[in-house]
Every structure is written in structure tokens, then in C-alpha cells.
PDB file of C-alpha atoms and ligand atoms in Angstrom:
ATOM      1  CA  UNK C   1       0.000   0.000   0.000  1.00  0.00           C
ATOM      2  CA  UNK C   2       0.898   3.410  -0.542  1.00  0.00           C
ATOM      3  CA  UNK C   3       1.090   5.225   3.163  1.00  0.00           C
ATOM      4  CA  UNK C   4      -0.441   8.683   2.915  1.00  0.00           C
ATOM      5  CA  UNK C   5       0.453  11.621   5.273  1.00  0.00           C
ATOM      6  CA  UNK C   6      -2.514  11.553   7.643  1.00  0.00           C
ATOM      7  CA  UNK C   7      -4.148  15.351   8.071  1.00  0.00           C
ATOM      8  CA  UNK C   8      -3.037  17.003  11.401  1.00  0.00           C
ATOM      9  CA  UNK C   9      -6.517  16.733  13.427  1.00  0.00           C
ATOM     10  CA  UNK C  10      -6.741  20.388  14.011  1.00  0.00           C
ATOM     11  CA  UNK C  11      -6.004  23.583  12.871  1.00  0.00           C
ATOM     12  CA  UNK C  12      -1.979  25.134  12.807  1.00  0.00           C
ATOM     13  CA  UNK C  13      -3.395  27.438  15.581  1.00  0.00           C
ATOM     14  CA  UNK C  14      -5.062  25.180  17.759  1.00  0.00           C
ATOM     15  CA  UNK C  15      -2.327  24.585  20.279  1.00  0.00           C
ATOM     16  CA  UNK C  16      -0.914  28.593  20.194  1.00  0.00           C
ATOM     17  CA  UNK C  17       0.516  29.623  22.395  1.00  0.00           C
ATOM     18  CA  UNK C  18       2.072  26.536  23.720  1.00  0.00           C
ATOM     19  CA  UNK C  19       3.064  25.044  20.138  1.00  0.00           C
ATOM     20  CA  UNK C  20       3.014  27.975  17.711  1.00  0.00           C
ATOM     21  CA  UNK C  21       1.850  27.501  14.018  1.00  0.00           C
ATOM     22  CA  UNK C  22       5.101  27.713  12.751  1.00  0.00           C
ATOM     23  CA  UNK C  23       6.151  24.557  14.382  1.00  0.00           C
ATOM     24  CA  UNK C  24       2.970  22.893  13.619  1.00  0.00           C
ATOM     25  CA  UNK C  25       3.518  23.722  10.090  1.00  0.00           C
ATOM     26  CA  UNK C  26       7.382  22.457   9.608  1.00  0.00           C
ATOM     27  CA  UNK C  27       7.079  19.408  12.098  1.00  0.00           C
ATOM     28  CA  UNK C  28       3.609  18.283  10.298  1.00  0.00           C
ATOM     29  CA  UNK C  29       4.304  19.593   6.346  1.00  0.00           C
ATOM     30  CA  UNK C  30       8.571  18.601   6.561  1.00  0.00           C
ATOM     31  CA  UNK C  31       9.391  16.379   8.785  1.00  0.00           C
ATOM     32  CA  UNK C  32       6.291  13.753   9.431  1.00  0.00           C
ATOM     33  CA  UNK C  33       5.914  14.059   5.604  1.00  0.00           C
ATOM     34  CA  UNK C  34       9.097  13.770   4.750  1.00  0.00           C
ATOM     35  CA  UNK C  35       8.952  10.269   7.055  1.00  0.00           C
ATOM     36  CA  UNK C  36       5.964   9.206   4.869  1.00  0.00           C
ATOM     37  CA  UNK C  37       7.704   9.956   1.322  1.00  0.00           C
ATOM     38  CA  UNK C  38      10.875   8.291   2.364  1.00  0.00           C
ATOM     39  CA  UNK C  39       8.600   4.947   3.608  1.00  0.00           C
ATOM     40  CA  UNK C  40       6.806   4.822   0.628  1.00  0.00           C
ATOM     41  CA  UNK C  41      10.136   4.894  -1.528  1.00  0.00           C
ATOM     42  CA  UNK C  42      12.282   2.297   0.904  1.00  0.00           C
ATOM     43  CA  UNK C  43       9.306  -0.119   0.664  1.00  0.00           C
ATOM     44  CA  UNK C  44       8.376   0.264  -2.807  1.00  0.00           C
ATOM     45  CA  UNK C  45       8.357  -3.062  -4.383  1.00  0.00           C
ATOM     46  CA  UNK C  46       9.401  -5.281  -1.597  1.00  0.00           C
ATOM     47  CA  UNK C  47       7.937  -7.745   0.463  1.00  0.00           C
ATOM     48  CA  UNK C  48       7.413  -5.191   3.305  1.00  0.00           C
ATOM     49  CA  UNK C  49       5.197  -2.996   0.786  1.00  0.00           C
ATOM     50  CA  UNK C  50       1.651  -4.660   1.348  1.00  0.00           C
ATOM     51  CA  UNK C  51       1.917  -4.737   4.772  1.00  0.00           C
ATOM     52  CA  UNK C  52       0.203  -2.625   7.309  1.00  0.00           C
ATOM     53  CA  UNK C  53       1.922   0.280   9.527  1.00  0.00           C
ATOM     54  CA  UNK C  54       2.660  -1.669  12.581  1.00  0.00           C
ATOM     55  CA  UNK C  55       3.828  -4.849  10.985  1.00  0.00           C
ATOM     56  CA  UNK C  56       6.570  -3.600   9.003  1.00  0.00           C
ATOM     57  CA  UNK C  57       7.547  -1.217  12.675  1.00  0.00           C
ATOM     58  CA  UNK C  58       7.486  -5.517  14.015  1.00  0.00           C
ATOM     59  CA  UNK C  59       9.528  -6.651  11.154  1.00  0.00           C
ATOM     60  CA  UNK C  60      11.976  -4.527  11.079  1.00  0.00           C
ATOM     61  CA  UNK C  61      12.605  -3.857  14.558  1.00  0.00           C
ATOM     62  CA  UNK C  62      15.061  -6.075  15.259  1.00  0.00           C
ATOM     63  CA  UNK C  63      16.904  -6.180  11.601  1.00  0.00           C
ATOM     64  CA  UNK C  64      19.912  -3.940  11.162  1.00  0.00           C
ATOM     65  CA  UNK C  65      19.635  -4.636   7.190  1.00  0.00           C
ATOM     66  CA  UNK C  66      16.293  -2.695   7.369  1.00  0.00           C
ATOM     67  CA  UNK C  67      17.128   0.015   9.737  1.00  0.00           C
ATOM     68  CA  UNK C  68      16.359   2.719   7.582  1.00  0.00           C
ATOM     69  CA  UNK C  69      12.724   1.178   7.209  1.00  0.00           C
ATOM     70  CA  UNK C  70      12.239   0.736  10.558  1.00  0.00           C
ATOM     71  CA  UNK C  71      13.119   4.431  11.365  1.00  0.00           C
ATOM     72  CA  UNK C  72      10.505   6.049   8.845  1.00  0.00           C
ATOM     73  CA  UNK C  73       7.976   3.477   9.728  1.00  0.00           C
ATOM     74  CA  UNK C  74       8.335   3.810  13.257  1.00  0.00           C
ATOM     75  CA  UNK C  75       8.212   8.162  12.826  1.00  0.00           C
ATOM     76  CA  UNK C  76       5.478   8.136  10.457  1.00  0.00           C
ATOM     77  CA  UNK C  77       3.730   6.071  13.101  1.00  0.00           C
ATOM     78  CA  UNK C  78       4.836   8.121  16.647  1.00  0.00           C
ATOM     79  CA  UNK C  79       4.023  11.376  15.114  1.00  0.00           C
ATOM     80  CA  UNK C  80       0.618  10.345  13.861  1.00  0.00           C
ATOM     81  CA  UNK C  81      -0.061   9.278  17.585  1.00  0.00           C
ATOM     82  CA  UNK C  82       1.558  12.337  19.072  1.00  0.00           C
ATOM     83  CA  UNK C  83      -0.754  15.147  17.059  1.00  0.00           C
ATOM     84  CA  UNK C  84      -3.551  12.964  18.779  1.00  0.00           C
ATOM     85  CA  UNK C  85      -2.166  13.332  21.491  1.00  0.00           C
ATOM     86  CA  UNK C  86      -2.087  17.168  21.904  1.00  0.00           C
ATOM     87  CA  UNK C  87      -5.005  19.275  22.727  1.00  0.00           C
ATOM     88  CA  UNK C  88      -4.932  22.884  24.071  1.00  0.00           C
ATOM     89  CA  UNK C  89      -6.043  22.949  27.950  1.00  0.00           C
ATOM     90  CA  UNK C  90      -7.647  19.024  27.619  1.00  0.00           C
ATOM     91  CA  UNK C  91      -7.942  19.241  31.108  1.00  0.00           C
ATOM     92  CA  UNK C  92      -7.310  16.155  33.556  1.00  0.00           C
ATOM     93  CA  UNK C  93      -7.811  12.755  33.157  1.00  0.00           C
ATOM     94  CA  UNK C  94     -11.141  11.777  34.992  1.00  0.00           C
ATOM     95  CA  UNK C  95     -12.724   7.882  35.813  1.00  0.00           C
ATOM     96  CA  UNK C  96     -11.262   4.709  35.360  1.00  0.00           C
ATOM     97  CA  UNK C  97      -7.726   6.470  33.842  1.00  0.00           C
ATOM     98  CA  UNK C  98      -7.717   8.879  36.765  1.00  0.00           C
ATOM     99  CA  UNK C  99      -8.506   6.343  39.324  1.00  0.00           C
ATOM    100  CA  UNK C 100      -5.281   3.571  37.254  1.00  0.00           C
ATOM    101  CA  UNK C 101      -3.023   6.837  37.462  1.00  0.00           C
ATOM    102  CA  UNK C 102      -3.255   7.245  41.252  1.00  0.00           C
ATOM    103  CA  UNK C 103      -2.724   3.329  41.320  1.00  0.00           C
ATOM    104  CA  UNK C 104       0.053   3.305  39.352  1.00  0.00           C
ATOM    105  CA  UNK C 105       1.996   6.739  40.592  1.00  0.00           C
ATOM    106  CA  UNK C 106       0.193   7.625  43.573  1.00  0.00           C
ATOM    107  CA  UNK C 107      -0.818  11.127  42.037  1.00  0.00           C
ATOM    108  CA  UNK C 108      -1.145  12.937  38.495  1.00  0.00           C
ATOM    109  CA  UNK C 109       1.574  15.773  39.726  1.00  0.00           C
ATOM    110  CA  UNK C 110       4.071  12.005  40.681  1.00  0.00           C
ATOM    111  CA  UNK C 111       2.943  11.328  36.625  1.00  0.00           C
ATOM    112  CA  UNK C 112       3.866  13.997  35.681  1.00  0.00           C
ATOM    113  CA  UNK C 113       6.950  14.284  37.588  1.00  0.00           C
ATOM    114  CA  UNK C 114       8.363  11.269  36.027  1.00  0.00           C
ATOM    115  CA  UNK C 115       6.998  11.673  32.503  1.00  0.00           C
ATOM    116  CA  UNK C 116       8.421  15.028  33.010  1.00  0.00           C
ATOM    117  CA  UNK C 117      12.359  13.217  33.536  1.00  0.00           C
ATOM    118  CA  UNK C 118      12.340  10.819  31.227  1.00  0.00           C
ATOM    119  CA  UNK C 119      11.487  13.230  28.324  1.00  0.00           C
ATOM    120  CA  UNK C 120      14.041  15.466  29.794  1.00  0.00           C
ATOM    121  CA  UNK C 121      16.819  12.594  30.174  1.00  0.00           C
ATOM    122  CA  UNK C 122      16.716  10.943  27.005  1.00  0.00           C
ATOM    123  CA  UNK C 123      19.990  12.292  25.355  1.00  0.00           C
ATOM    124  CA  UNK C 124      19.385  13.342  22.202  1.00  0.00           C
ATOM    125  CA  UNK C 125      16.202  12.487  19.957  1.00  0.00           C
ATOM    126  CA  UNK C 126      13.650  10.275  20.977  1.00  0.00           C
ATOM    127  CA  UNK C 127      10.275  10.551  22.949  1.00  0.00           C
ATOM    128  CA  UNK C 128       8.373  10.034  26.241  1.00  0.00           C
ATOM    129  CA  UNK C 129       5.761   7.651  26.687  1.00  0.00           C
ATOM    130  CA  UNK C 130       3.200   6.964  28.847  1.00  0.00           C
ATOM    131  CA  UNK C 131       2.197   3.065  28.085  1.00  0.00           C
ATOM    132  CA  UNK C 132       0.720  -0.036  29.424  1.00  0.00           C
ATOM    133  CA  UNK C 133       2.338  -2.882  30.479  1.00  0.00           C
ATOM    134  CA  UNK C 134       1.295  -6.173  31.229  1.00  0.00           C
ATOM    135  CA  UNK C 135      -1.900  -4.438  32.998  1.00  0.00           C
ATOM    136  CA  UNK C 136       0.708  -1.498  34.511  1.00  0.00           C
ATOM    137  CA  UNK C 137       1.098   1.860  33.325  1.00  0.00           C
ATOM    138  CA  UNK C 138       4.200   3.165  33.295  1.00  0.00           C
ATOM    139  CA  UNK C 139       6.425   5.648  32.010  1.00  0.00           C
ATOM    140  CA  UNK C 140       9.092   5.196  29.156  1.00  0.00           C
ATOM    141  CA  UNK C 141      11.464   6.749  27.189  1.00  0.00           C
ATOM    142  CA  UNK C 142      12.712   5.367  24.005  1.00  0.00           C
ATOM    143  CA  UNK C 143      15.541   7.056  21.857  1.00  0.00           C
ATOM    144  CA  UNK C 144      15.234   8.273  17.719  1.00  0.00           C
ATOM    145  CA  UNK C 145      12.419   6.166  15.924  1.00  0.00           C
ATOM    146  CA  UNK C 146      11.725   3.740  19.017  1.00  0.00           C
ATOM    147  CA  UNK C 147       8.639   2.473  19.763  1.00  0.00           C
ATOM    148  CA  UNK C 148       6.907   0.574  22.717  1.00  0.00           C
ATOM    149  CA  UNK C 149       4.997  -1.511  20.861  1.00  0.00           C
ATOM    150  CA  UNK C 150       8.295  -3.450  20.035  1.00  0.00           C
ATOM    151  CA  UNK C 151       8.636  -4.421  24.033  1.00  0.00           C
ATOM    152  CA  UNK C 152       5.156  -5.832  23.836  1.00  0.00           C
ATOM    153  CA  UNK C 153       3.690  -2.332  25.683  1.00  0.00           C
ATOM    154  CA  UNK C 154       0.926  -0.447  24.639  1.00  0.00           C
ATOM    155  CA  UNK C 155       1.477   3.341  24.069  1.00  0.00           C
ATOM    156  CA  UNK C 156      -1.302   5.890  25.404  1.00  0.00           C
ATOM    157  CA  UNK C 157       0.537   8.902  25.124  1.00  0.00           C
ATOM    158  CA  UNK C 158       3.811  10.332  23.446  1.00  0.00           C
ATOM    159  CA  UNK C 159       5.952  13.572  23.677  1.00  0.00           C
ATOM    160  CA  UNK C 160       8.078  14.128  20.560  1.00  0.00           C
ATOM    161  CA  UNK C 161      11.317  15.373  22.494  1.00  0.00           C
ATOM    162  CA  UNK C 162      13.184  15.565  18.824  1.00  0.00           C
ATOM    163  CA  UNK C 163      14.140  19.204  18.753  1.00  0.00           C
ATOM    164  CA  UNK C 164      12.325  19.534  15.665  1.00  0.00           C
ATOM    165  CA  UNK C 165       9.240  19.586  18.119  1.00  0.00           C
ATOM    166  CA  UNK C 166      10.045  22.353  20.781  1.00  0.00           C
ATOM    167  CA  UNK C 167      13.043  24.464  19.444  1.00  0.00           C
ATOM    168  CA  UNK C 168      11.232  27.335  17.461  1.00  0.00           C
ATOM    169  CA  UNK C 169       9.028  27.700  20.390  1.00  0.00           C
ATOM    170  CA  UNK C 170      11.049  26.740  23.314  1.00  0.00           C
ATOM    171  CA  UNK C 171      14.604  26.778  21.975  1.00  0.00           C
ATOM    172  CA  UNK C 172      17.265  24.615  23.848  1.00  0.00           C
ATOM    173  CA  UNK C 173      14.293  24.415  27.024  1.00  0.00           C
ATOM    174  CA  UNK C 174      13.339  21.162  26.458  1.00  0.00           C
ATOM    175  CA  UNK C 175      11.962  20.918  30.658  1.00  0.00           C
ATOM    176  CA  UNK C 176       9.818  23.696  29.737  1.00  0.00           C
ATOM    177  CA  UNK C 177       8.112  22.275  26.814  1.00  0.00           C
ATOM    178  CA  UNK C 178       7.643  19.128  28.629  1.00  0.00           C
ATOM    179  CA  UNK C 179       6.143  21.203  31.654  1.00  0.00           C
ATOM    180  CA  UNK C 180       3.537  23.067  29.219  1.00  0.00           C
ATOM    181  CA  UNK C 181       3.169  19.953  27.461  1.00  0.00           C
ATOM    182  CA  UNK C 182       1.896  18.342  31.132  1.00  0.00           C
ATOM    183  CA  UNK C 183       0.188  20.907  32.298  1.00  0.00           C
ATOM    184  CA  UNK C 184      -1.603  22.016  28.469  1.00  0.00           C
ATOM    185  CA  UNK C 185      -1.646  19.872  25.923  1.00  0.00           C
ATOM    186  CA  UNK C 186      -1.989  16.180  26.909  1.00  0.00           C
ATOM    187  CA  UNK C 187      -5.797  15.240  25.075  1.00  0.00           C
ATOM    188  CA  UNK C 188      -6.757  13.046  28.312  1.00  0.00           C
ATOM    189  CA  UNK C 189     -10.082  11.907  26.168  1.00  0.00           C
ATOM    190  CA  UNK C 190      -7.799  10.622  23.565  1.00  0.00           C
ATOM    191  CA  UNK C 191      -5.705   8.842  26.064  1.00  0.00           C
ATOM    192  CA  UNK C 192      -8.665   7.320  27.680  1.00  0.00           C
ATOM    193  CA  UNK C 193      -9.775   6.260  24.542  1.00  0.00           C
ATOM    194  CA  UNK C 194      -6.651   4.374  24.083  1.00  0.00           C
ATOM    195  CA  UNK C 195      -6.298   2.753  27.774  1.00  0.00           C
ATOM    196  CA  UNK C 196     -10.069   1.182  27.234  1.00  0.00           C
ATOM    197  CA  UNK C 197      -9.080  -0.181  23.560  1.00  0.00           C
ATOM    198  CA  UNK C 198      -6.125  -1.873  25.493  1.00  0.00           C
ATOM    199  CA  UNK C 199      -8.428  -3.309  28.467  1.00  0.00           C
ATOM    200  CA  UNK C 200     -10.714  -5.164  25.929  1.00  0.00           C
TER     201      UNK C 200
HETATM  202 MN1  MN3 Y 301       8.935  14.925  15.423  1.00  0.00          MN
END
């Protein structure tokens, strides 16, 4: 199949002014497309090129011939999940998430305190995760391309800590992006969404 470079799911200005238009426009328009064109070309008439998303990211994980394959798989899928995971002021996760995020940190400001570190301590490019594992949520961090659902963990959230996400806006403040990106733009109802697809 032919992967297409999905629509971002709201307008350039939606997120202003935590993640200005400008970055919208260059992370969305250059570099997620740029992931999809590059795809498209590196699995163009091989066996990988009827296959869906997530099975090539599984097929190629672990196969240093098909790095290159992996990475814009893997980036064409983290960056579709991260615009769905943005929303200006989505307020706080209520219900059955809220009540599994007090389980499983003791409080949203410990979540956020340790999603928070890991996107701050991954060295380089990569992203933070919030996922579930084995029934557990937890928080992850995975470097470049990397994705959970390689360790068998289900992601519910992501923060793109490439600085392709934050510099424009944020410049080399990386802890402060991740702090507006905690306390502004995580879309709770789409990561609810996600936490009851994985229960079923
Ligand atoms: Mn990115």
C-alpha cells in the first residue's frame, strides 16, 4: 500500500501559544511528511510494501539490514499518535484512567513528575511515553524512531522530544516544553480512549 500523510486533526493554531503555528507547520508539512515519502520509496516493491503500519515497525525492529525502514515506519507512526495526542487545555484525566493513574503513581503531579524526567533525560532524539504494560502503566522513554509496541507495551501517550518539536518555540528548554506539554496539551479523552481499547 501506498502510506499517505494523515491530516493534522486540528487547525496550525489550535495549540498557540504553547506550540506555535510555525512549528505545527514544519514538524507536520517537513518532517512527518518527509517520514511518509521516504517509507513509501524504501518499501516500494518489496515484500514489506503490502503490509500494514505496525507490521513492518514488528519486522523490522530487530533487523539492522532494514534500519532505515524501521526508522521512517516507526516516525510516520509516533508522530501520527503524538498530534492525537495534543489538545490545548484538555484538562485532567477523569474515571477509570484517573482512578489507574493514582494506582500506578500515587498522584497525576508524581505522573507527571516522572513523565516530566524521562522526556528530559533521554539524550538526544527520541520521545516520552506513557504506556501499558502487562496491565501497569508506566512511564518510558525510548531514543530516535523507538517504539513501545516493540517491548510488547501499549502506548497511550507520546511527547516528541526531537528538537524539531520544541526548538522554534522553546529553543534549547526542552523541561519547559515538557512542563507546558503536562500541564496544556496532553488530550486526556484521547488517552482514555486508548487505555479502554487496550483493556478489551
Ligand atoms: Mn517529530
Amino acid at each position: 500500500m501506498t502510506f499517505e500523510l494523515p491530516p493534522l486533526p486540528y487547525d496550525y493554531k489550535a495549540l498557540e501559544p504553547f506550540v506555535s503555528a510555525s512549528t505545527l507547520e514544519f514538524h507536520h508539512d517537513k518532517h512527518h511528511a518527509g517520514y511518509v515519502t521516504n517509507l513509501n520509496k524504501l518499501v516500494q516493491d518489496t515484500e514489506l510494501a503490502n503490509k500494514s503500519l505496525e507490521e513492518i515497525i514488528l519486522a523490522t525492529a530487530n533487523d539492522s539490514a532494514k534500519t532505515g525502514i524501521f526508522n521512517n515506519a516507526a516516525q510516520v507512526w509516533n508522530h501520527t499518535f503524538y498530534w492525537h495526542s495534543l489538545k490545548k487545555d484538555g484538562g485532567d484525566p477523569t474515571g477509570q484512567l484517573a482512578d489507574k493513574i493514582k494506582a500506578s503513581f500515587g498522584s497525576l503531579d508524581e505522573f507527571k513528575k516522572q513523565f516530566k524526567e524521562a522526556g528530559a533525560t533521554q539524550f538526544g532524539s527520541g520521545y516520552a511515553w506513557l504506556v501499558l504494560d502487562n496491565g501497569q502503566l508506566k512511564v518510558v522513554k525510548t531514543p530516535n524512531a523507538a517504539n513501545p509496541i516493540t517491548n510488547s507495551q501499549t502506548p497511550l501517550l507520546t511527547a516528541d522530544v526531537w528538537e524539531h518539536a520544541y526548538y522554534l518555540d522553546y529553543q534549547n528548554r526542552r523541561p519547559d516544553y515538557l512542563q507546558t506539554f503536562l500541564d496544556h496539551l496532553i488530550n486526556w479523552d484521547f488517552v482514555a480512549e486508548q487505555y479502554a481499547k487496550a483493556g478489551k
